GROMACS .gro file of C-alpha atoms in nm:
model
  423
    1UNK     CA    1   0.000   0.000   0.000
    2UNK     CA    2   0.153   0.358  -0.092
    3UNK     CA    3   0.259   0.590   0.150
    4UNK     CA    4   0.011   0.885   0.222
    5UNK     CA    5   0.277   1.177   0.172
    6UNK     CA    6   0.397   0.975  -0.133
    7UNK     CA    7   0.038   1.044  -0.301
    8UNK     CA    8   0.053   1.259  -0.610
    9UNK     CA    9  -0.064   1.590  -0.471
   10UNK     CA   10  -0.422   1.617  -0.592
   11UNK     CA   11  -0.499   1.249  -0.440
   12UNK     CA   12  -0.300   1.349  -0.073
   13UNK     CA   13  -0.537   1.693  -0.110
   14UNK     CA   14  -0.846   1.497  -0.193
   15UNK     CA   15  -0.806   1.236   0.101
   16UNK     CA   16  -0.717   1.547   0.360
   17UNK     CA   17  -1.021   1.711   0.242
   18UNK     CA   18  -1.224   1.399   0.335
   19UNK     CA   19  -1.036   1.337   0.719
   20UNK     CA   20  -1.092   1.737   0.735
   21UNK     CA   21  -1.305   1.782   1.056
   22UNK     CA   22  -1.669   1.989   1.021
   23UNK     CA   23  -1.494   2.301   1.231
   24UNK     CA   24  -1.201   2.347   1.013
   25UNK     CA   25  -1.395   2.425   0.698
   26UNK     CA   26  -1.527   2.774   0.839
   27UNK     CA   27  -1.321   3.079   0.973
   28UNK     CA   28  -1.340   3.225   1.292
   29UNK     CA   29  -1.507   3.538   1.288
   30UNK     CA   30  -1.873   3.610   1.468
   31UNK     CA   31  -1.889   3.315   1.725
   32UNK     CA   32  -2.246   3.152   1.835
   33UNK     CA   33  -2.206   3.346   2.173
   34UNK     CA   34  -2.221   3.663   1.940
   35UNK     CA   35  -2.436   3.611   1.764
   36UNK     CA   36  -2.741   3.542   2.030
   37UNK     CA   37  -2.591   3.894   2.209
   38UNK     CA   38  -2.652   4.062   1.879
   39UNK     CA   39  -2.973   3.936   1.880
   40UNK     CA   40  -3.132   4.019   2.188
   41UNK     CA   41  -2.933   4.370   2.130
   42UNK     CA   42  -3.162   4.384   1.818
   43UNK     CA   43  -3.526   4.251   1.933
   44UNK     CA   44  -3.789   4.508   2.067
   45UNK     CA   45  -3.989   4.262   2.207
   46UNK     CA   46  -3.720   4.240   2.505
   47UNK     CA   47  -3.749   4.629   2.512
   48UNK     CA   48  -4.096   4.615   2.511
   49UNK     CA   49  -4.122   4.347   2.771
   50UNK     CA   50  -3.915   4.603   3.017
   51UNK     CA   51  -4.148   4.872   2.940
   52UNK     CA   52  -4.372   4.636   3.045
   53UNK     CA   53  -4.262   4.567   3.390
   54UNK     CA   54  -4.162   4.914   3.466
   55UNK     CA   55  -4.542   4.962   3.417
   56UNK     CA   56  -4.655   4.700   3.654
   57UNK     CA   57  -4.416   4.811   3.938
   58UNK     CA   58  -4.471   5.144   3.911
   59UNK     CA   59  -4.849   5.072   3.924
   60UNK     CA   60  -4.794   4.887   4.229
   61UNK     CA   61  -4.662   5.192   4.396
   62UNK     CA   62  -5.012   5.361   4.307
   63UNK     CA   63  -5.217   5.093   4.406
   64UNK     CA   64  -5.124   5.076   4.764
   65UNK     CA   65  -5.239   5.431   4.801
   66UNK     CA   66  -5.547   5.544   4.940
   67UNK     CA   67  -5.813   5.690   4.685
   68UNK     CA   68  -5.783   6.051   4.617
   69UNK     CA   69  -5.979   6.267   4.827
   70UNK     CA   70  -6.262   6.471   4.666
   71UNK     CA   71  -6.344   6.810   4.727
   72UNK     CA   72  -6.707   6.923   4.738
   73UNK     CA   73  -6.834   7.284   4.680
   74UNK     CA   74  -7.194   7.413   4.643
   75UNK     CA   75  -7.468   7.627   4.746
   76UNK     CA   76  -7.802   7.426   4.988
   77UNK     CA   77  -8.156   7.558   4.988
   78UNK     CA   78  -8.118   7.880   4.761
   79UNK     CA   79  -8.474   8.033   4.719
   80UNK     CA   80  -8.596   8.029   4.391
   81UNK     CA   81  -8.920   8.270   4.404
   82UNK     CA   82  -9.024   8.505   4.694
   83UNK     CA   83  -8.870   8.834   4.803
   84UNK     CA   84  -8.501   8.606   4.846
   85UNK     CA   85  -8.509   8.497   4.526
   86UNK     CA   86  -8.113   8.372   4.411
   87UNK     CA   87  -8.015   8.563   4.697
   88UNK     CA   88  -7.692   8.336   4.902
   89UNK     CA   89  -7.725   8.493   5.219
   90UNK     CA   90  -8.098   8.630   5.271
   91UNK     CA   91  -8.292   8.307   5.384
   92UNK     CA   92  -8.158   8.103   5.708
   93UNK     CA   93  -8.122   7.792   5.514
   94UNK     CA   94  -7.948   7.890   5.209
   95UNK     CA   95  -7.607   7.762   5.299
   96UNK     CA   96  -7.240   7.814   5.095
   97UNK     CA   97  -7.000   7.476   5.185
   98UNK     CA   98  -6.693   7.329   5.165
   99UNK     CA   99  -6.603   6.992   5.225
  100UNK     CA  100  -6.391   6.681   5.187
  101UNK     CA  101  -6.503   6.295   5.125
  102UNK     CA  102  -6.243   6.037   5.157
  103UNK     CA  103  -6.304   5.657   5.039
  104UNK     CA  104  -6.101   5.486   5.296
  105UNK     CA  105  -5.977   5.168   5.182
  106UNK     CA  106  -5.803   4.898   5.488
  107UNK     CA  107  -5.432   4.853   5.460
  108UNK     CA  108  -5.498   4.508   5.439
  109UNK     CA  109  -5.663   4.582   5.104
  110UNK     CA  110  -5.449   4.825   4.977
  111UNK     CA  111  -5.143   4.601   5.029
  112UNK     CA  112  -5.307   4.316   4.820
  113UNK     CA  113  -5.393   4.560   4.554
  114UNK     CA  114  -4.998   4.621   4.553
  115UNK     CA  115  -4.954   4.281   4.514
  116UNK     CA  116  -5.162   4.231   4.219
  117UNK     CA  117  -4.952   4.456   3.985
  118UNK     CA  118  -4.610   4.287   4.213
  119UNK     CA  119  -4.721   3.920   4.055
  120UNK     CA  120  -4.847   4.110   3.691
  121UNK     CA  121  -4.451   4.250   3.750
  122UNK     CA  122  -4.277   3.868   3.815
  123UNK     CA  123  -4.478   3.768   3.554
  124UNK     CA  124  -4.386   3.987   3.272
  125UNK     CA  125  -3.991   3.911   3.384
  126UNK     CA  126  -4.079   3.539   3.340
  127UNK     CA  127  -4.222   3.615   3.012
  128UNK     CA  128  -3.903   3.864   2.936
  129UNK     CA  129  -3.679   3.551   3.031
  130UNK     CA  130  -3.908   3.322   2.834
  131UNK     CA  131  -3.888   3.570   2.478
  132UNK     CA  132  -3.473   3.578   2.582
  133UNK     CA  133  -3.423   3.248   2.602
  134UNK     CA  134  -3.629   3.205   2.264
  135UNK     CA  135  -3.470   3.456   2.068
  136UNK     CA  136  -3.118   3.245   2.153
  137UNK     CA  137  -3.234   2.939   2.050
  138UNK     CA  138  -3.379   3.102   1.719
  139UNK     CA  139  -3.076   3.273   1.647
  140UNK     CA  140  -2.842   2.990   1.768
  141UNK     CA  141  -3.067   2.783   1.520
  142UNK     CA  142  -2.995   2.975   1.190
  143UNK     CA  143  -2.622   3.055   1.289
  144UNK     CA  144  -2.606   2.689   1.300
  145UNK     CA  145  -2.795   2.645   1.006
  146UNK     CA  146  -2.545   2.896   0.771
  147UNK     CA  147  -2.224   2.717   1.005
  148UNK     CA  148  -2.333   2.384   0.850
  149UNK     CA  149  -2.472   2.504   0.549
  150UNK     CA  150  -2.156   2.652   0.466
  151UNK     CA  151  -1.935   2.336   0.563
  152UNK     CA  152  -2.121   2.159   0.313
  153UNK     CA  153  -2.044   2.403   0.046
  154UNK     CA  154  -1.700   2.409   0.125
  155UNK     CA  155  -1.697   2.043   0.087
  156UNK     CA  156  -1.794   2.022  -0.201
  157UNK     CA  157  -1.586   2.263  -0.328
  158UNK     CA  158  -1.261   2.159  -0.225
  159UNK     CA  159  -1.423   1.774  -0.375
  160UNK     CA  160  -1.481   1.983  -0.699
  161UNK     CA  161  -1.149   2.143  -0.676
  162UNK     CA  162  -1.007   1.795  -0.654
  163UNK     CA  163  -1.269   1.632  -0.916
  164UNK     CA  164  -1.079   1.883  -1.208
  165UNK     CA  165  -0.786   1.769  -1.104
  166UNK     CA  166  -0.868   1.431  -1.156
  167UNK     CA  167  -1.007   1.507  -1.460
  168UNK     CA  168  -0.658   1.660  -1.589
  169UNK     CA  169  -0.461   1.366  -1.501
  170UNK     CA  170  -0.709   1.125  -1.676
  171UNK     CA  171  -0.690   1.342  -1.961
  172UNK     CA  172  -0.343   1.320  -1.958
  173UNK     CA  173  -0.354   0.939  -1.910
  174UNK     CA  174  -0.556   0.928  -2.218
  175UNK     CA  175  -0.359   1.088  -2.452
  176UNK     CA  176  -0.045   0.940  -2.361
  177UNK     CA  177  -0.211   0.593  -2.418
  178UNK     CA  178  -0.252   0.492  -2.049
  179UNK     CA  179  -0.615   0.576  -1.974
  180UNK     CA  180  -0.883   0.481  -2.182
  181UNK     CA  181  -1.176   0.727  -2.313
  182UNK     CA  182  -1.433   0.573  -2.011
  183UNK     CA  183  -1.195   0.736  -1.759
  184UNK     CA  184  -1.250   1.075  -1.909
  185UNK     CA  185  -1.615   1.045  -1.929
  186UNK     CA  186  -1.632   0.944  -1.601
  187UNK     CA  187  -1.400   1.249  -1.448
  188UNK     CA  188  -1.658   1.466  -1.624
  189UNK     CA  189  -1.969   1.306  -1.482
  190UNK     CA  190  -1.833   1.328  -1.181
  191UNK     CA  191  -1.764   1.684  -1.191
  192UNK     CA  192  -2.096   1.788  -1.363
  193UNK     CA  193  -2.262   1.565  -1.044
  194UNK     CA  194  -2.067   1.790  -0.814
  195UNK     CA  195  -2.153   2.130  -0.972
  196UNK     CA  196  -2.478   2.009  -0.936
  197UNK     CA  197  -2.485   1.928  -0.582
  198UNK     CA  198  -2.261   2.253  -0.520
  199UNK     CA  199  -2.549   2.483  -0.649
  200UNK     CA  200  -2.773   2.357  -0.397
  201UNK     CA  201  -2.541   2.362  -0.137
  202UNK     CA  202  -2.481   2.759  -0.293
  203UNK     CA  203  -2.838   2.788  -0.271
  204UNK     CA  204  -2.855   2.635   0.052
  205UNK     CA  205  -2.579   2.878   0.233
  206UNK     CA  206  -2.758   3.173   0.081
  207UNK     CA  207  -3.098   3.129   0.243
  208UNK     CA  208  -2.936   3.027   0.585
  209UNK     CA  209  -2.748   3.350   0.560
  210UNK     CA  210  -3.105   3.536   0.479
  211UNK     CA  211  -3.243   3.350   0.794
  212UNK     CA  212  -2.956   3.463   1.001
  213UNK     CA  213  -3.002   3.821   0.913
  214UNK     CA  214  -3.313   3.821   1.067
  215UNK     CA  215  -3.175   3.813   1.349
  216UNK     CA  216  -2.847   4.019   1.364
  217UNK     CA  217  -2.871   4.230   1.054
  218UNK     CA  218  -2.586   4.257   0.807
  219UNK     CA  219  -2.371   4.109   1.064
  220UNK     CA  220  -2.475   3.733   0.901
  221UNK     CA  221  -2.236   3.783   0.649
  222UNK     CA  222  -1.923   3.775   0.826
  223UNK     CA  223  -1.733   3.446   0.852
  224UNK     CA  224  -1.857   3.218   1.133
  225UNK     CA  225  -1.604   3.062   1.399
  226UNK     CA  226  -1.635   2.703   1.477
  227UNK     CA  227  -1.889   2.579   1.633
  228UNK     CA  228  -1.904   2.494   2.044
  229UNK     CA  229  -1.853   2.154   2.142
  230UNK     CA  230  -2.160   1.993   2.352
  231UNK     CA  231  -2.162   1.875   2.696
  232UNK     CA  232  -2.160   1.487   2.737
  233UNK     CA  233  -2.430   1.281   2.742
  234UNK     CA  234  -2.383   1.176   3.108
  235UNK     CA  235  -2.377   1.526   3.214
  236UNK     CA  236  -2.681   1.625   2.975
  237UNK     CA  237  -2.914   1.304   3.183
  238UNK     CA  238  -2.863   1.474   3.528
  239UNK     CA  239  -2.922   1.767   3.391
  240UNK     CA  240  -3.260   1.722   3.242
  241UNK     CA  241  -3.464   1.659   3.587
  242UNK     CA  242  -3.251   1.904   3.753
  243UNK     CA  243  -3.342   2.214   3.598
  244UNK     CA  244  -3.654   2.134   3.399
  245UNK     CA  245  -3.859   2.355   3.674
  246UNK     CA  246  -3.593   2.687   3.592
  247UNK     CA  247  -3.765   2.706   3.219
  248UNK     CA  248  -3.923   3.024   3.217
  249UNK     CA  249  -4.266   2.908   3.095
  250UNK     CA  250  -4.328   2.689   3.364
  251UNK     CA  251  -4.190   2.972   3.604
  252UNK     CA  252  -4.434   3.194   3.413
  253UNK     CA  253  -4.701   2.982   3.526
  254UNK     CA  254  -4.581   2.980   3.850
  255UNK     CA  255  -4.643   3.351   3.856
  256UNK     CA  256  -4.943   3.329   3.764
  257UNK     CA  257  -5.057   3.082   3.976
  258UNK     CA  258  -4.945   3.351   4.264
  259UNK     CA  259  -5.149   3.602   4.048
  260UNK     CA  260  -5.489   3.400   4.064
  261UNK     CA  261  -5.416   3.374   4.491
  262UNK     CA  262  -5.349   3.707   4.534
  263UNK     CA  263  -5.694   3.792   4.321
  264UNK     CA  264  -5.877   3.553   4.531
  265UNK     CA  265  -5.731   3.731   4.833
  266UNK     CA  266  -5.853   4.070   4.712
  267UNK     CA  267  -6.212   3.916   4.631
  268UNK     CA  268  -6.208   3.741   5.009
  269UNK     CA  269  -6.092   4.121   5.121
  270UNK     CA  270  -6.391   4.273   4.920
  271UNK     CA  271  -6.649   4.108   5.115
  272UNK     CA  272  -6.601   4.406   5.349
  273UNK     CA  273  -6.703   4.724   5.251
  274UNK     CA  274  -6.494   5.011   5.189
  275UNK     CA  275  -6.626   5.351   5.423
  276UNK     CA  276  -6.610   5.641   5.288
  277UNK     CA  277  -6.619   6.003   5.558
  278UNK     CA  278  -6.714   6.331   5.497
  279UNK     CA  279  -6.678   6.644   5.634
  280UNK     CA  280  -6.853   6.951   5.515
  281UNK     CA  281  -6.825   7.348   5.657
  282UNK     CA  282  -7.132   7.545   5.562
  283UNK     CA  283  -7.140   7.902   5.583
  284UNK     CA  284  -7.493   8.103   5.577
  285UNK     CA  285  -7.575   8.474   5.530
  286UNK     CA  286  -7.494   8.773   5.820
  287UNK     CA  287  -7.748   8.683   6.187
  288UNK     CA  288  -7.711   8.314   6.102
  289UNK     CA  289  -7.455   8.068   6.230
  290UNK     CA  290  -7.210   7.868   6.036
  291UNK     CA  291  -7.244   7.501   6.080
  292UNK     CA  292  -7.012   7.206   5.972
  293UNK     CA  293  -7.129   6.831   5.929
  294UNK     CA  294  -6.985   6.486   5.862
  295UNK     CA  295  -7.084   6.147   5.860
  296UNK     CA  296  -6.982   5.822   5.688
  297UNK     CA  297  -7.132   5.610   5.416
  298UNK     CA  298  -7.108   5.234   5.405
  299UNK     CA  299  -7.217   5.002   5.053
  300UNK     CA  300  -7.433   4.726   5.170
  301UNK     CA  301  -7.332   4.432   5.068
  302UNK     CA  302  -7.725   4.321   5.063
  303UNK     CA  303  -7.694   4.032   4.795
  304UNK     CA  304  -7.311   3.902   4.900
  305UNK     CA  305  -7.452   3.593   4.819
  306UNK     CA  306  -7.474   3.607   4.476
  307UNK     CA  307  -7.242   3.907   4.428
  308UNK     CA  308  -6.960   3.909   4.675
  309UNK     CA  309  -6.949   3.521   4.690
  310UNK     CA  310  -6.980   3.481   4.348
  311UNK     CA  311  -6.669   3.670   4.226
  312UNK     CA  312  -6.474   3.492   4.500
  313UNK     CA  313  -6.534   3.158   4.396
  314UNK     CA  314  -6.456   3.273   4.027
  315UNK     CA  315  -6.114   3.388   4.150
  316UNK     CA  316  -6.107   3.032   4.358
  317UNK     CA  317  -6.167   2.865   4.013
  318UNK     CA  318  -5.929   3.074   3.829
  319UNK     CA  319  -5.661   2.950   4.073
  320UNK     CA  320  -5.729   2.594   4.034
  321UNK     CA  321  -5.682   2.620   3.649
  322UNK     CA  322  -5.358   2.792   3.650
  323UNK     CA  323  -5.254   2.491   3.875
  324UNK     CA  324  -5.391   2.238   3.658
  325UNK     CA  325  -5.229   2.443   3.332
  326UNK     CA  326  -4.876   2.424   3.522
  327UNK     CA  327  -4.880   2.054   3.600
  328UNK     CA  328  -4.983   2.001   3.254
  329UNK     CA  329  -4.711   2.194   3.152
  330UNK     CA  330  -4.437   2.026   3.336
  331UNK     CA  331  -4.576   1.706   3.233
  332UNK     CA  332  -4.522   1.786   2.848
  333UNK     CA  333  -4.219   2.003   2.897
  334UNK     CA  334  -4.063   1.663   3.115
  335UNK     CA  335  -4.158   1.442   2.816
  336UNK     CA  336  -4.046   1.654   2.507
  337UNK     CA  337  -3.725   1.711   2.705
  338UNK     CA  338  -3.692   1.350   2.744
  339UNK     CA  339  -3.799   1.266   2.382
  340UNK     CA  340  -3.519   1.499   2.282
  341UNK     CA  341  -3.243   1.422   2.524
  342UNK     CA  342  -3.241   1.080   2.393
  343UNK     CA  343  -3.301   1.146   2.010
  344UNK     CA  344  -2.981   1.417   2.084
  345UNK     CA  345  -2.765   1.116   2.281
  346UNK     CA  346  -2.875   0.899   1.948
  347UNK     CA  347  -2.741   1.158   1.706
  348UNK     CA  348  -2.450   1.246   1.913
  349UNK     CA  349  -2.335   0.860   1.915
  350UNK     CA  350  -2.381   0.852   1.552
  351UNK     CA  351  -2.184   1.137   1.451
  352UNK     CA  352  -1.933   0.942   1.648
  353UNK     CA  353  -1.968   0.671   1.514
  354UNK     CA  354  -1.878   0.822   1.142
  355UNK     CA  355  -1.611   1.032   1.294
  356UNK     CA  356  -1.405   0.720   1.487
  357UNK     CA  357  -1.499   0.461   1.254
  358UNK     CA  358  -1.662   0.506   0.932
  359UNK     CA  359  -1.492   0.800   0.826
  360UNK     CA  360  -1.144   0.644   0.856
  361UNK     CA  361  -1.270   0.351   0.687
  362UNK     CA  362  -1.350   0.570   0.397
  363UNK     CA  363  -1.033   0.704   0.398
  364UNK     CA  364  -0.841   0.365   0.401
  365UNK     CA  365  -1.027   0.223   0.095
  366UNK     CA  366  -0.912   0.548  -0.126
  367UNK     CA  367  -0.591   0.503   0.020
  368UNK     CA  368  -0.625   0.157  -0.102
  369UNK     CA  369  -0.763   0.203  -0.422
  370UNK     CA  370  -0.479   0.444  -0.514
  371UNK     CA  371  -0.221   0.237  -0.427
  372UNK     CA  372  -0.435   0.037  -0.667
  373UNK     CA  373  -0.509   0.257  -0.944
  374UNK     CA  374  -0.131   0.322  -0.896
  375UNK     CA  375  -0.046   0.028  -0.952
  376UNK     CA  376  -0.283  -0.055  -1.289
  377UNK     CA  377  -0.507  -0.287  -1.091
  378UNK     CA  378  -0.839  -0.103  -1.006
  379UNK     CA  379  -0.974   0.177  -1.319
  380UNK     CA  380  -1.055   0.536  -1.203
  381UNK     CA  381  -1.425   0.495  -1.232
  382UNK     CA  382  -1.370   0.283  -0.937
  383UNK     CA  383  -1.201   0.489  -0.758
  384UNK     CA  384  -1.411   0.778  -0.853
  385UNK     CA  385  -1.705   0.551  -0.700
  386UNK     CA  386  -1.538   0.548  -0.387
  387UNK     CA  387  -1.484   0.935  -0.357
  388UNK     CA  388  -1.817   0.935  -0.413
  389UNK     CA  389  -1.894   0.747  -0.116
  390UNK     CA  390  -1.655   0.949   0.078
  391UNK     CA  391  -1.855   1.217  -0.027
  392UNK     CA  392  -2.158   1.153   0.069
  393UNK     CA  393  -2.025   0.969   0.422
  394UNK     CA  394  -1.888   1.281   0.501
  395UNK     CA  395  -2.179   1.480   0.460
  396UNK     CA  396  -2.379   1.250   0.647
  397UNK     CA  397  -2.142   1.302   0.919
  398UNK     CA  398  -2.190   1.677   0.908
  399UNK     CA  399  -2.553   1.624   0.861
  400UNK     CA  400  -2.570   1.386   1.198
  401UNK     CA  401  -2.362   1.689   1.326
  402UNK     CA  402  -2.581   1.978   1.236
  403UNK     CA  403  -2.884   1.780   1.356
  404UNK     CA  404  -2.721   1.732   1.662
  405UNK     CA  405  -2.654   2.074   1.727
  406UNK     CA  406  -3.014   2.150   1.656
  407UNK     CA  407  -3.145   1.949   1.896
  408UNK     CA  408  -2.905   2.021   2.123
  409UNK     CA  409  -3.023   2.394   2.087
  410UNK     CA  410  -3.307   2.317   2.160
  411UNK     CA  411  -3.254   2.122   2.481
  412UNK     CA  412  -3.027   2.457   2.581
  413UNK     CA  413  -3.430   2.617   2.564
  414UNK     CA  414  -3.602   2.392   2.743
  415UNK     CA  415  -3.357   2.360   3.018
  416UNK     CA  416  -3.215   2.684   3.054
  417UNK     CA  417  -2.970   2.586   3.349
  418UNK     CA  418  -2.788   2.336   3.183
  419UNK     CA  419  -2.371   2.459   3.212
  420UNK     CA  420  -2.229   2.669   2.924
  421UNK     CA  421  -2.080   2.478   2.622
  422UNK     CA  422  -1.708   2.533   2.608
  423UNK     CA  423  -1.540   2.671   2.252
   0.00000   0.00000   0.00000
């Protein structure tokens, strides 16, 4: 069997190209880690989503305030006919006041009010964490999507790159009476089959590139670094029931569970009835004294029955279906994490599998069928059959890969906890 290193150049090439791992066929320019910053930089929605809870705190400020107080001016018992007629101060009961009514709502009350907008608050930040956690995996998903779509095009390049050369040497073969015509035709099959599959992988990089813009802008045209490696599959099992409950949806509900108490709270505190007081000065004409009154006014709660009662077993039932939504939740967040985890191990054992075994394999039949072809006992079309299947192994490989990272992504969502991936 020949020597590697004493390979004519364009067959040495053509088998490093094939043993070239997936990272070293992009350059290292805007990493994965980047990229998601840029996009979170970019997305109102997290902007919005502040907004949002700024609004709900600073309405919980207002809400544990008392009502404003309300000022009351007017004129009692001015005569209309008679020898006082619109006159303010001629008749003993015409009156001029002044007063003040204040609704006075219990502390107890005003506190739970506070609370309300306090849970609206912790729920908007689970939402905020929610979109933030989404717009990473989106954007991790079409960086990985150009990474892989661009390895692939690569590929096939450098496979094209060596296909002409190929092509060259048979030609070469052929007219010095060597080669035979089939050889030729063959080398040019081959490359019109690999122009072929290079346009789609053109077209390919080109829409991933579009996708990624949506996320960071013209930024998705720079060159891409490697991609991270991913955590082991041991570490990724202990993981998974760790840290399903710190995904932000099921915190979300969480929040709202404390939202539907805290409303049931105010409608148990509603079954007693704000007072409002009053205080009024009245002034009357010249001979007459000025007088002042007050007094308080209570709602009656006459039908608390079907009024009262009724809103605070609506709030009762409003709480028992956020609870029920949560453990439904968390029972199909627990599954689809599992269902991934162990479609993600599958993939991931795969890739390794082509990377440790069938790859190499690959490589050691061309390396073979050189030494063969070198030695006038195996024609080129076979060994442009097994480039072929080179080919296509090693985009499998980068296919298991990409996959892999995809779902991987998408377990970095659902369990938002899980430890960085290292570069």
């Amino acid at each position: 069997m020949s020597c590697f290193h004493c390979l004519p150049p364009w067959r040495s090439a053509l088998l490093a190209v094939l043993l070239m791992p997936a990272a070293a066929l992009a350059q290292t320019e805007l990493t994965l880690a980047e990229a998601q910053r840029q996009a979170v930089q970019r997305s109102g929605q997290i902007r919005a989503q502040g907004a949002a809870i700024d609004a709900a705190r600073e309405m919980a400020i207002a809400a544990g305030q008392l009502p404003d107080p309300v000022l009351k001016v007017g004129v009692d018992n001015m005569p209309l006919s008679g020898p006082d007629r619109a006159s303010l101060g001629a008749d003993s009961m015409t009156m001029r006041r002044i007063g003040v009514m204040q609704e006075w709502t219990s502390r107890e009350k005003r506190s739970l009010n506070a609370q309300r907008y306090e849970r609206e608050a912790d729920k908007g930040r689970a939402a905020r964490a929610d979109a933030l956690a989404a717009i990473r995996r989106d954007a991790a998903l079409a960086w990985y999507e150009r990474h892989y779509a661009d390895a692939a095009r690569l590929l096939l390049e450098a496979q094209l790159t060596q296909a002409a050369d190929q092509l060259r040497a048979a030609e070469a073969s052929y007219r010095a009476g060597r080669g035979s015509l089939a050889d030729v035709l063959a080398a040019k099959t081959a490359i019109g089959q690999l122009e072929d599959r290079r346009s789609e992988a053109q077209r390919r990089s080109r829409a991933a590139e579009t996708g990624l813009a949506r996320w960071i802008g013209s930024a998705a045209s720079m060159p891409l670094a490697p991609a991270p490696h991913s955590a082991q599959s041991e570490a990724l099992a202990s993981t998974v029931q760790q840290s399903l409950e710190n995904h932000p949806q099921l915190q979300r509900q969480r929040n709202e569970i404390a939202l539907a108490d805290t409303e049931a709270q105010r409608a148990q505190a509603n079954r007693k009835s704000d007072w409002t007081w009053e205080v009024t000065f009245q002034q009357r004409g010249p001979g007459y004294p000025n007088m002042v009154s007050f007094g308080v006014s209570v709602p009656l709660q006459w039908d608390r029955r079907q009024r009262q009662d009724r809103e605070l077993a609506a709030q009762l039932a409003r709480a028992a279906q956020a609870r029920a939504e949560h453990e439904d939740l968390l029972r199909v967040r627990s599954a689809e994490t599992q269902q991934i985890a162990d479609e993600w191990r599958t993939l991931h054992a795969r890739h390794e599998r082509y990377v440790q075994e069938l790859l190499p394999l690959s490589a050691q039949r061309i390396q073979a069928l050189l030494a063969a072809y070198s030695g006038g006992k195996a024609t080129l079309t076979e060994l442009l059959s097994a480039n072929r299947d080179a080919l296509d192994m090693r985009l499998q490989a980068l296919q298991l890969e990409a996959d892999s990272a995809r779902l991987r992504t998408q377990l970095d969502y659902l369990i938002p906890a899980m430890p960085e991936v290292k570069p």
